[in-house]
């Protein structure tokens, strides 16, 4: 599968890749073990610091690695990886090395231990910012501390999970820039 | 604009309409005043009870109405409403009646005071479930107490904001049902 050459990306602009609501692959590392999980329940929370919230069920093998490490990488796949995304979401890292099993390439992150996924066009290194809601909701509040985004594709065909085994693919782009106040763009 | 005849919808299935990450219109009511805001920072948090989290900036006129009422309605528009969505997001309810100004039709909700928006294909009545994170993050945790969804379109062309005045439209549908464990669908 195609690997994406990613570049440093401004943290205050990461909403461009996360706010549309794509399914993401979360990579983690703890004591020499890595894992990958598929995740769809997430949102932007703040521009600066770049805060990002998500639900990681404590039923996931990744939960323990991510909670112990207090770090993870949020990677954004496109439709070419849809089958892999579904398979990862339906297997457990207790049983296998997901990088090897699914032909994905770990790449060294700049700040955190967890690896980037080379086949994803965007990767965001995250450090735990606030763990106070984990116990009650499995809700993690992350600060994105480093962002990597490939310059192309300009309009990535991200996938958006709707249940029932179905994904919607990001399609047409509509620009309504003329309607926007400059400070709201 | 077209109004959608919505039907009662099971609460544990609302993720089908919210998890893909569409921009939504949040309607509110407080002391006889109503308002509408555009909102893109949100996520599913739990199936049962049906929990939904979102960020509502305290810079929004709607913030006060919604916080005081402890209720709102989350309405999902399709691309036909994109121009209206952008205009609502770039105006303030302190100045005008947004229903009248943008030609939208308020419809009576079943449980909450805030009106449904008839031109949206799905509307979710929300009651505040946990307000403990509002002060720190403008983060509201809602319980969806009643769901209304139009049976058609089956694959609504929702819009997903990516910044810079641009929206991606939900396009193709990819089914990977064969990859899913029955209990993960």
Tab-separated table of C-alpha atoms in Angstrom:
chain	number	residue	atom	x	y	z
A	1	UNK	CA	0.000	0.000	0.000
A	2	UNK	CA	1.061	3.563	-0.682
A	3	UNK	CA	3.060	5.327	2.010
A	4	UNK	CA	2.607	9.057	2.409
A	5	UNK	CA	5.525	11.448	2.790
A	6	UNK	CA	4.199	13.725	5.499
A	7	UNK	CA	5.435	17.176	6.478
A	8	UNK	CA	5.272	19.196	9.659
A	9	UNK	CA	1.876	20.838	9.916
A	10	UNK	CA	0.685	23.780	12.039
A	11	UNK	CA	-1.129	22.622	15.163
A	12	UNK	CA	-3.801	25.320	15.006
A	13	UNK	CA	-4.913	24.000	11.592
A	14	UNK	CA	-5.422	20.327	12.462
A	15	UNK	CA	-9.202	20.812	12.609
A	16	UNK	CA	-9.110	20.689	8.802
A	17	UNK	CA	-8.418	16.960	9.072
A	18	UNK	CA	-10.274	15.979	12.225
A	19	UNK	CA	-13.428	18.107	12.298
A	20	UNK	CA	-14.992	16.389	9.245
A	21	UNK	CA	-15.273	13.302	11.468
A	22	UNK	CA	-13.259	10.569	9.705
A	23	UNK	CA	-12.621	7.180	11.197
A	24	UNK	CA	-9.052	7.193	12.514
A	25	UNK	CA	-6.459	4.585	13.408
A	26	UNK	CA	-4.965	5.093	16.848
A	27	UNK	CA	-1.473	3.680	17.305
A	28	UNK	CA	0.027	3.079	20.724
A	29	UNK	CA	3.184	1.745	22.377
A	30	UNK	CA	3.922	0.568	25.909
A	31	UNK	CA	6.867	-1.461	27.165
A	32	UNK	CA	7.965	-2.502	23.689
A	33	UNK	CA	4.504	-3.559	22.497
A	34	UNK	CA	2.574	-1.618	19.881
A	35	UNK	CA	-1.026	-1.775	18.827
A	36	UNK	CA	-3.525	-0.136	16.476
A	37	UNK	CA	-7.228	0.429	16.987
A	38	UNK	CA	-10.004	1.841	14.828
A	39	UNK	CA	-11.829	4.778	16.393
A	40	UNK	CA	-14.813	6.880	15.372
A	41	UNK	CA	-15.968	8.707	18.498
A	42	UNK	CA	-13.820	11.840	18.641
A	43	UNK	CA	-13.942	15.614	18.302
A	44	UNK	CA	-11.904	18.799	18.282
A	45	UNK	CA	-12.068	20.673	21.600
A	46	UNK	CA	-9.765	23.700	21.257
A	47	UNK	CA	-7.539	25.379	18.672
A	48	UNK	CA	-4.698	26.469	20.993
A	49	UNK	CA	-3.639	24.386	22.789
A	50	UNK	CA	-4.738	21.884	20.134
A	51	UNK	CA	-7.120	19.752	22.191
A	52	UNK	CA	-8.802	16.633	20.862
A	53	UNK	CA	-11.207	14.396	22.776
A	54	UNK	CA	-12.087	10.761	22.141
A	55	UNK	CA	-13.734	7.685	23.596
A	56	UNK	CA	-11.560	4.582	23.896
A	57	UNK	CA	-13.528	1.702	25.343
A	58	UNK	CA	-11.852	-0.128	28.202
A	59	UNK	CA	-12.858	-3.296	26.342
A	60	UNK	CA	-10.127	-2.521	23.801
A	61	UNK	CA	-6.680	-4.033	24.183
A	62	UNK	CA	-5.325	-0.576	23.267
A	63	UNK	CA	-6.973	1.014	26.302
A	64	UNK	CA	-4.353	-0.286	28.732
A	65	UNK	CA	-1.388	0.613	26.511
A	66	UNK	CA	-2.734	4.097	25.873
A	67	UNK	CA	-3.706	4.767	29.460
A	68	UNK	CA	-0.359	3.579	30.803
A	69	UNK	CA	1.655	5.479	28.214
A	70	UNK	CA	-0.479	8.630	28.394
A	71	UNK	CA	0.331	8.981	24.710
A	72	UNK	CA	-0.902	7.858	21.315
A	73	UNK	CA	-0.868	8.802	17.645
A	74	UNK	CA	-4.088	9.552	15.770
A	75	UNK	CA	-3.676	8.595	12.094
A	76	UNK	CA	-6.151	9.459	9.336
A	77	UNK	CA	-6.667	6.817	6.618
A	78	UNK	CA	-8.334	7.217	3.227
A	79	UNK	CA	-10.696	4.879	1.405
A	80	UNK	CA	-7.833	2.789	-0.002
A	81	UNK	CA	-7.356	1.539	3.575
A	82	UNK	CA	-11.054	0.910	4.276
A	83	UNK	CA	-10.760	-2.850	4.274
A	84	UNK	CA	-7.750	-2.694	6.611
A	85	UNK	CA	-9.585	-0.274	8.902
A	86	UNK	CA	-12.532	-2.670	9.162
A	87	UNK	CA	-10.290	-5.648	9.819
A	88	UNK	CA	-8.354	-3.801	12.521
A	89	UNK	CA	-11.616	-2.788	14.158
A	90	UNK	CA	-12.739	-6.394	14.211
A	91	UNK	CA	-9.611	-8.048	15.625
A	92	UNK	CA	-7.821	-7.687	18.923
A	93	UNK	CA	-4.212	-6.711	19.587
A	94	UNK	CA	-4.030	-9.208	22.399
A	95	UNK	CA	-3.679	-11.843	19.707
A	96	UNK	CA	-1.479	-10.319	17.042
A	97	UNK	CA	0.951	-7.616	15.941
A	98	UNK	CA	-1.391	-5.460	13.896
A	99	UNK	CA	1.370	-3.679	11.964
A	100	UNK	CA	2.698	-7.007	10.694
A	101	UNK	CA	-0.692	-8.660	10.305
A	102	UNK	CA	-2.135	-5.875	8.156
A	103	UNK	CA	0.980	-4.812	6.237
A	104	UNK	CA	1.240	-1.396	7.830
A	105	UNK	CA	4.539	0.407	8.368
A	106	UNK	CA	5.434	1.946	11.725
A	107	UNK	CA	7.362	5.213	11.430
A	108	UNK	CA	9.174	6.963	14.251
A	109	UNK	CA	7.285	9.807	15.879
A	110	UNK	CA	9.039	13.048	16.832
A	111	UNK	CA	7.897	13.290	20.451
A	112	UNK	CA	5.881	10.261	21.593
A	113	UNK	CA	6.835	6.586	21.711
A	114	UNK	CA	3.843	5.370	19.694
A	115	UNK	CA	4.629	4.989	15.969
A	116	UNK	CA	3.053	6.908	13.104
A	117	UNK	CA	1.379	4.773	10.427
A	118	UNK	CA	3.190	5.471	7.146
A	119	UNK	CA	0.187	4.476	5.004
A	120	UNK	CA	-2.028	7.197	6.556
A	121	UNK	CA	-1.858	10.655	5.003
A	122	UNK	CA	-2.003	12.483	8.356
A	123	UNK	CA	-0.722	11.621	11.829
A	124	UNK	CA	-1.123	13.565	15.049
A	125	UNK	CA	1.065	12.891	18.071
A	126	UNK	CA	-0.961	13.174	21.267
A	127	UNK	CA	-0.115	13.525	24.945
A	128	UNK	CA	-2.722	13.088	27.636
A	129	UNK	CA	-3.924	16.537	28.693
A	130	UNK	CA	-6.741	15.604	31.078
A	131	UNK	CA	-7.544	12.081	32.235
A	132	UNK	CA	-10.233	13.069	34.724
A	133	UNK	CA	-13.093	11.700	32.605
A	134	UNK	CA	-11.547	8.324	31.731
A	135	UNK	CA	-12.980	6.470	34.673
A	136	UNK	CA	-16.533	7.668	34.088
A	137	UNK	CA	-16.784	7.827	30.290
A	138	UNK	CA	-13.620	6.246	28.818
A	139	UNK	CA	-13.128	9.808	27.607
A	140	UNK	CA	-9.554	10.988	26.929
A	141	UNK	CA	-8.669	14.648	26.402
A	142	UNK	CA	-5.452	14.924	24.362
A	143	UNK	CA	-3.120	17.738	23.474
A	144	UNK	CA	-1.839	17.283	19.945
A	145	UNK	CA	1.862	18.080	20.340
A	146	UNK	CA	3.075	17.408	16.789
A	147	UNK	CA	1.231	17.154	13.473
A	148	UNK	CA	2.354	15.471	10.241
A	149	UNK	CA	0.291	15.831	7.065
A	150	UNK	CA	1.056	14.869	3.460
A	151	UNK	CA	0.650	17.836	1.053
A	152	UNK	CA	-1.355	15.607	-1.298
A	153	UNK	CA	-4.062	14.557	-1.755
A	154	UNK	CA	-5.519	18.023	-1.213
A	155	UNK	CA	-8.987	16.536	-0.735
A	156	UNK	CA	-8.374	13.143	0.888
A	157	UNK	CA	-11.172	10.610	0.468
A	158	UNK	CA	-11.582	9.934	4.168
A	159	UNK	CA	-14.098	7.372	5.425
A	160	UNK	CA	-16.845	8.029	7.935
A	161	UNK	CA	-18.416	5.143	9.801
A	162	UNK	CA	-22.214	5.030	10.009
A	163	UNK	CA	-22.769	1.627	11.614
A	164	UNK	CA	-24.004	-1.586	9.955
A	165	UNK	CA	-20.569	-2.165	8.428
A	166	UNK	CA	-21.000	0.863	6.141
A	167	UNK	CA	-18.766	3.867	5.588
A	168	UNK	CA	-19.512	7.105	3.748
A	169	UNK	CA	-16.624	8.404	1.682
A	170	UNK	CA	-15.845	12.137	1.698
A	171	UNK	CA	-17.007	13.328	-1.716
A	172	UNK	CA	-17.595	16.706	-3.336
A	173	UNK	CA	-16.182	19.880	-1.853
A	174	UNK	CA	-18.456	22.905	-1.489
A	175	UNK	CA	-16.819	26.269	-0.879
A	176	UNK	CA	-18.909	28.888	0.872
A	177	UNK	CA	-15.998	31.120	1.734
A	178	UNK	CA	-17.914	34.198	0.611
A	179	UNK	CA	-20.376	33.603	3.457
A	180	UNK	CA	-17.703	33.527	6.143
A	181	UNK	CA	-16.471	36.272	8.415
A	182	UNK	CA	-12.689	36.390	8.100
A	183	UNK	CA	-12.213	35.483	11.769
A	184	UNK	CA	-14.551	32.459	11.431
A	185	UNK	CA	-12.714	30.665	8.625
B	1	UNK	CA	-36.954	24.493	1.154
B	2	UNK	CA	-38.051	20.913	1.550
B	3	UNK	CA	-39.400	19.870	4.942
B	4	UNK	CA	-38.777	16.304	6.078
B	5	UNK	CA	-41.512	14.140	7.607
B	6	UNK	CA	-39.590	12.489	10.404
B	7	UNK	CA	-40.496	9.400	12.379
B	8	UNK	CA	-39.610	8.128	15.832
B	9	UNK	CA	-36.195	6.511	15.735
B	10	UNK	CA	-34.499	4.089	18.164
B	11	UNK	CA	-32.090	5.882	20.486
B	12	UNK	CA	-29.445	3.161	20.378
B	13	UNK	CA	-29.110	3.649	16.597
B	14	UNK	CA	-28.525	7.398	16.496
B	15	UNK	CA	-24.786	6.866	15.953
B	16	UNK	CA	-25.680	6.135	12.312
B	17	UNK	CA	-26.415	9.831	11.853
B	18	UNK	CA	-23.947	11.451	14.248
B	19	UNK	CA	-20.799	9.326	14.137
B	20	UNK	CA	-19.966	10.265	10.505
B	21	UNK	CA	-19.288	13.772	11.839
B	22	UNK	CA	-21.697	16.079	9.983
B	23	UNK	CA	-22.088	19.737	10.763
B	24	UNK	CA	-25.294	20.110	12.775
B	25	UNK	CA	-27.692	22.922	13.586
B	26	UNK	CA	-28.419	23.250	17.296
B	27	UNK	CA	-31.759	24.810	18.152
B	28	UNK	CA	-32.516	26.218	21.579
B	29	UNK	CA	-35.271	27.960	23.530
B	30	UNK	CA	-35.259	29.927	26.757
B	31	UNK	CA	-37.928	32.262	28.138
B	32	UNK	CA	-39.766	32.493	24.835
B	33	UNK	CA	-36.655	33.183	22.733
B	34	UNK	CA	-35.294	30.659	20.269
B	35	UNK	CA	-32.004	30.482	18.464
B	36	UNK	CA	-30.018	28.293	16.062
B	37	UNK	CA	-26.283	27.770	15.892
B	38	UNK	CA	-24.003	25.825	13.569
B	39	UNK	CA	-21.818	23.268	15.343
B	40	UNK	CA	-19.073	20.909	14.198
B	41	UNK	CA	-17.237	19.828	17.354
B	42	UNK	CA	-19.219	16.867	18.641
B	43	UNK	CA	-19.105	13.103	19.146
B	44	UNK	CA	-21.004	10.050	20.286
B	45	UNK	CA	-20.099	8.974	23.825
B	46	UNK	CA	-22.335	5.995	24.674
B	47	UNK	CA	-25.031	3.843	23.065
B	48	UNK	CA	-27.276	3.376	26.126
B	49	UNK	CA	-27.977	5.834	27.582
B	50	UNK	CA	-27.542	7.637	24.267
B	51	UNK	CA	-24.828	10.121	25.224
B	52	UNK	CA	-23.544	12.814	22.914
B	53	UNK	CA	-20.838	15.362	23.711
B	54	UNK	CA	-20.200	18.734	22.094
B	55	UNK	CA	-18.356	22.011	22.444
B	56	UNK	CA	-20.489	25.166	22.478
B	57	UNK	CA	-18.328	28.239	22.780
B	58	UNK	CA	-19.395	30.707	25.433
B	59	UNK	CA	-18.894	33.345	22.742
B	60	UNK	CA	-22.083	32.092	21.085
B	61	UNK	CA	-25.399	33.735	21.827
B	62	UNK	CA	-26.845	30.200	22.037
B	63	UNK	CA	-24.544	29.292	24.935
B	64	UNK	CA	-26.613	31.175	27.490
B	65	UNK	CA	-29.961	29.881	26.224
B	66	UNK	CA	-28.707	26.299	26.135
B	67	UNK	CA	-26.972	26.449	29.486
B	68	UNK	CA	-29.992	28.000	31.197
B	69	UNK	CA	-32.462	25.599	29.604
B	70	UNK	CA	-30.259	22.526	30.024
B	71	UNK	CA	-31.837	21.367	26.765
B	72	UNK	CA	-31.358	21.668	23.027
B	73	UNK	CA	-32.165	19.914	19.764
B	74	UNK	CA	-29.390	18.680	17.465
B	75	UNK	CA	-30.603	18.787	13.840
B	76	UNK	CA	-28.739	17.265	10.888
B	77	UNK	CA	-28.888	19.206	7.595
B	78	UNK	CA	-27.966	18.001	4.113
B	79	UNK	CA	-26.098	19.805	1.352
B	80	UNK	CA	-29.248	21.587	0.146
B	81	UNK	CA	-28.991	23.623	3.363
B	82	UNK	CA	-25.236	24.303	3.113
B	83	UNK	CA	-25.627	27.971	2.310
B	84	UNK	CA	-28.050	28.422	5.210
B	85	UNK	CA	-25.726	26.541	7.548
B	86	UNK	CA	-22.848	28.848	6.633
B	87	UNK	CA	-24.972	31.960	7.041
B	88	UNK	CA	-26.236	30.829	10.450
B	89	UNK	CA	-22.680	30.133	11.538
B	90	UNK	CA	-21.661	33.627	10.545
B	91	UNK	CA	-24.448	35.619	12.178
B	92	UNK	CA	-25.496	36.076	15.761
B	93	UNK	CA	-28.834	35.388	17.396
B	94	UNK	CA	-28.451	38.455	19.541
B	95	UNK	CA	-29.445	40.415	16.470
B	96	UNK	CA	-32.126	38.390	14.742
B	97	UNK	CA	-34.679	35.562	14.796
B	98	UNK	CA	-32.781	32.947	12.848
B	99	UNK	CA	-35.846	30.855	12.015
B	100	UNK	CA	-37.486	33.835	10.334
B	101	UNK	CA	-34.296	35.267	8.873
B	102	UNK	CA	-33.285	32.029	7.142
B	103	UNK	CA	-36.697	30.643	6.230
B	104	UNK	CA	-36.538	27.680	8.576
B	105	UNK	CA	-39.610	26.139	10.196
B	106	UNK	CA	-39.743	25.407	13.931
B	107	UNK	CA	-41.607	22.208	14.802
B	108	UNK	CA	-42.738	21.199	18.265
B	109	UNK	CA	-40.473	18.733	20.056
B	110	UNK	CA	-41.906	15.844	22.072
B	111	UNK	CA	-40.015	16.409	25.319
B	112	UNK	CA	-37.872	19.555	25.283
B	113	UNK	CA	-38.864	23.196	24.762
B	114	UNK	CA	-36.416	23.829	21.933
B	115	UNK	CA	-37.969	23.381	18.471
B	116	UNK	CA	-36.999	20.835	15.846
B	117	UNK	CA	-35.993	22.272	12.470
B	118	UNK	CA	-38.432	20.879	9.892
B	119	UNK	CA	-35.979	21.284	6.995
B	120	UNK	CA	-33.413	18.943	8.611
B	121	UNK	CA	-33.832	15.217	7.941
B	122	UNK	CA	-32.934	14.199	11.522
B	123	UNK	CA	-33.467	15.852	14.904
B	124	UNK	CA	-32.336	14.678	18.316
B	125	UNK	CA	-33.867	16.067	21.509
B	126	UNK	CA	-31.193	16.472	24.184
B	127	UNK	CA	-31.230	16.986	27.934
B	128	UNK	CA	-28.127	17.960	29.845
B	129	UNK	CA	-26.648	14.814	31.390
B	130	UNK	CA	-23.413	16.187	32.835
B	131	UNK	CA	-22.479	19.858	32.975
B	132	UNK	CA	-19.283	19.389	34.989
B	133	UNK	CA	-16.976	20.170	32.048
B	134	UNK	CA	-18.748	23.287	30.780
B	135	UNK	CA	-16.775	25.750	32.858
B	136	UNK	CA	-13.387	24.365	31.805
B	137	UNK	CA	-13.958	23.333	28.177
B	138	UNK	CA	-17.397	24.609	27.093
B	139	UNK	CA	-18.037	20.872	26.857
B	140	UNK	CA	-21.644	19.669	27.238
B	141	UNK	CA	-22.549	16.006	27.761
B	142	UNK	CA	-26.117	15.369	26.565
B	143	UNK	CA	-28.498	12.482	26.838
B	144	UNK	CA	-30.526	12.156	23.664
B	145	UNK	CA	-34.032	11.557	25.008
B	146	UNK	CA	-35.976	11.445	21.735
B	147	UNK	CA	-34.899	10.887	18.137
B	148	UNK	CA	-36.724	11.834	14.916
B	149	UNK	CA	-35.374	10.698	11.542
B	150	UNK	CA	-36.909	10.843	8.056
B	151	UNK	CA	-36.934	7.401	6.355
B	152	UNK	CA	-35.538	8.982	3.190
B	153	UNK	CA	-33.014	9.820	1.944
B	154	UNK	CA	-31.386	6.546	2.939
B	155	UNK	CA	-27.923	8.009	2.313
B	156	UNK	CA	-28.279	11.689	3.204
B	157	UNK	CA	-25.690	13.995	1.654
B	158	UNK	CA	-24.531	15.490	4.937
B	159	UNK	CA	-21.868	18.210	5.010
B	160	UNK	CA	-18.632	18.070	6.968
B	161	UNK	CA	-16.753	21.267	7.745
B	162	UNK	CA	-13.020	21.332	7.096
B	163	UNK	CA	-12.210	24.986	7.746
B	164	UNK	CA	-11.434	27.716	5.180
B	165	UNK	CA	-15.128	27.999	4.342
B	166	UNK	CA	-15.122	24.541	2.751
B	167	UNK	CA	-17.358	21.544	3.383
B	168	UNK	CA	-16.941	17.962	2.204
B	169	UNK	CA	-20.168	16.284	1.151
B	170	UNK	CA	-20.830	12.668	2.171
B	171	UNK	CA	-20.408	10.719	-1.056
B	172	UNK	CA	-20.076	7.042	-1.958
B	173	UNK	CA	-21.068	4.326	0.475
B	174	UNK	CA	-18.679	1.408	1.037
B	175	UNK	CA	-20.061	-1.686	2.718
B	176	UNK	CA	-17.596	-3.906	4.538
B	177	UNK	CA	-20.194	-5.786	6.478
B	178	UNK	CA	-18.488	-9.104	5.711
B	179	UNK	CA	-15.480	-7.921	7.730
B	180	UNK	CA	-17.524	-7.190	10.857
B	181	UNK	CA	-18.181	-9.300	13.888
B	182	UNK	CA	-21.930	-9.413	14.438
B	183	UNK	CA	-21.632	-7.664	17.796
B	184	UNK	CA	-19.499	-4.857	16.302
B	185	UNK	CA	-21.933	-3.706	13.614
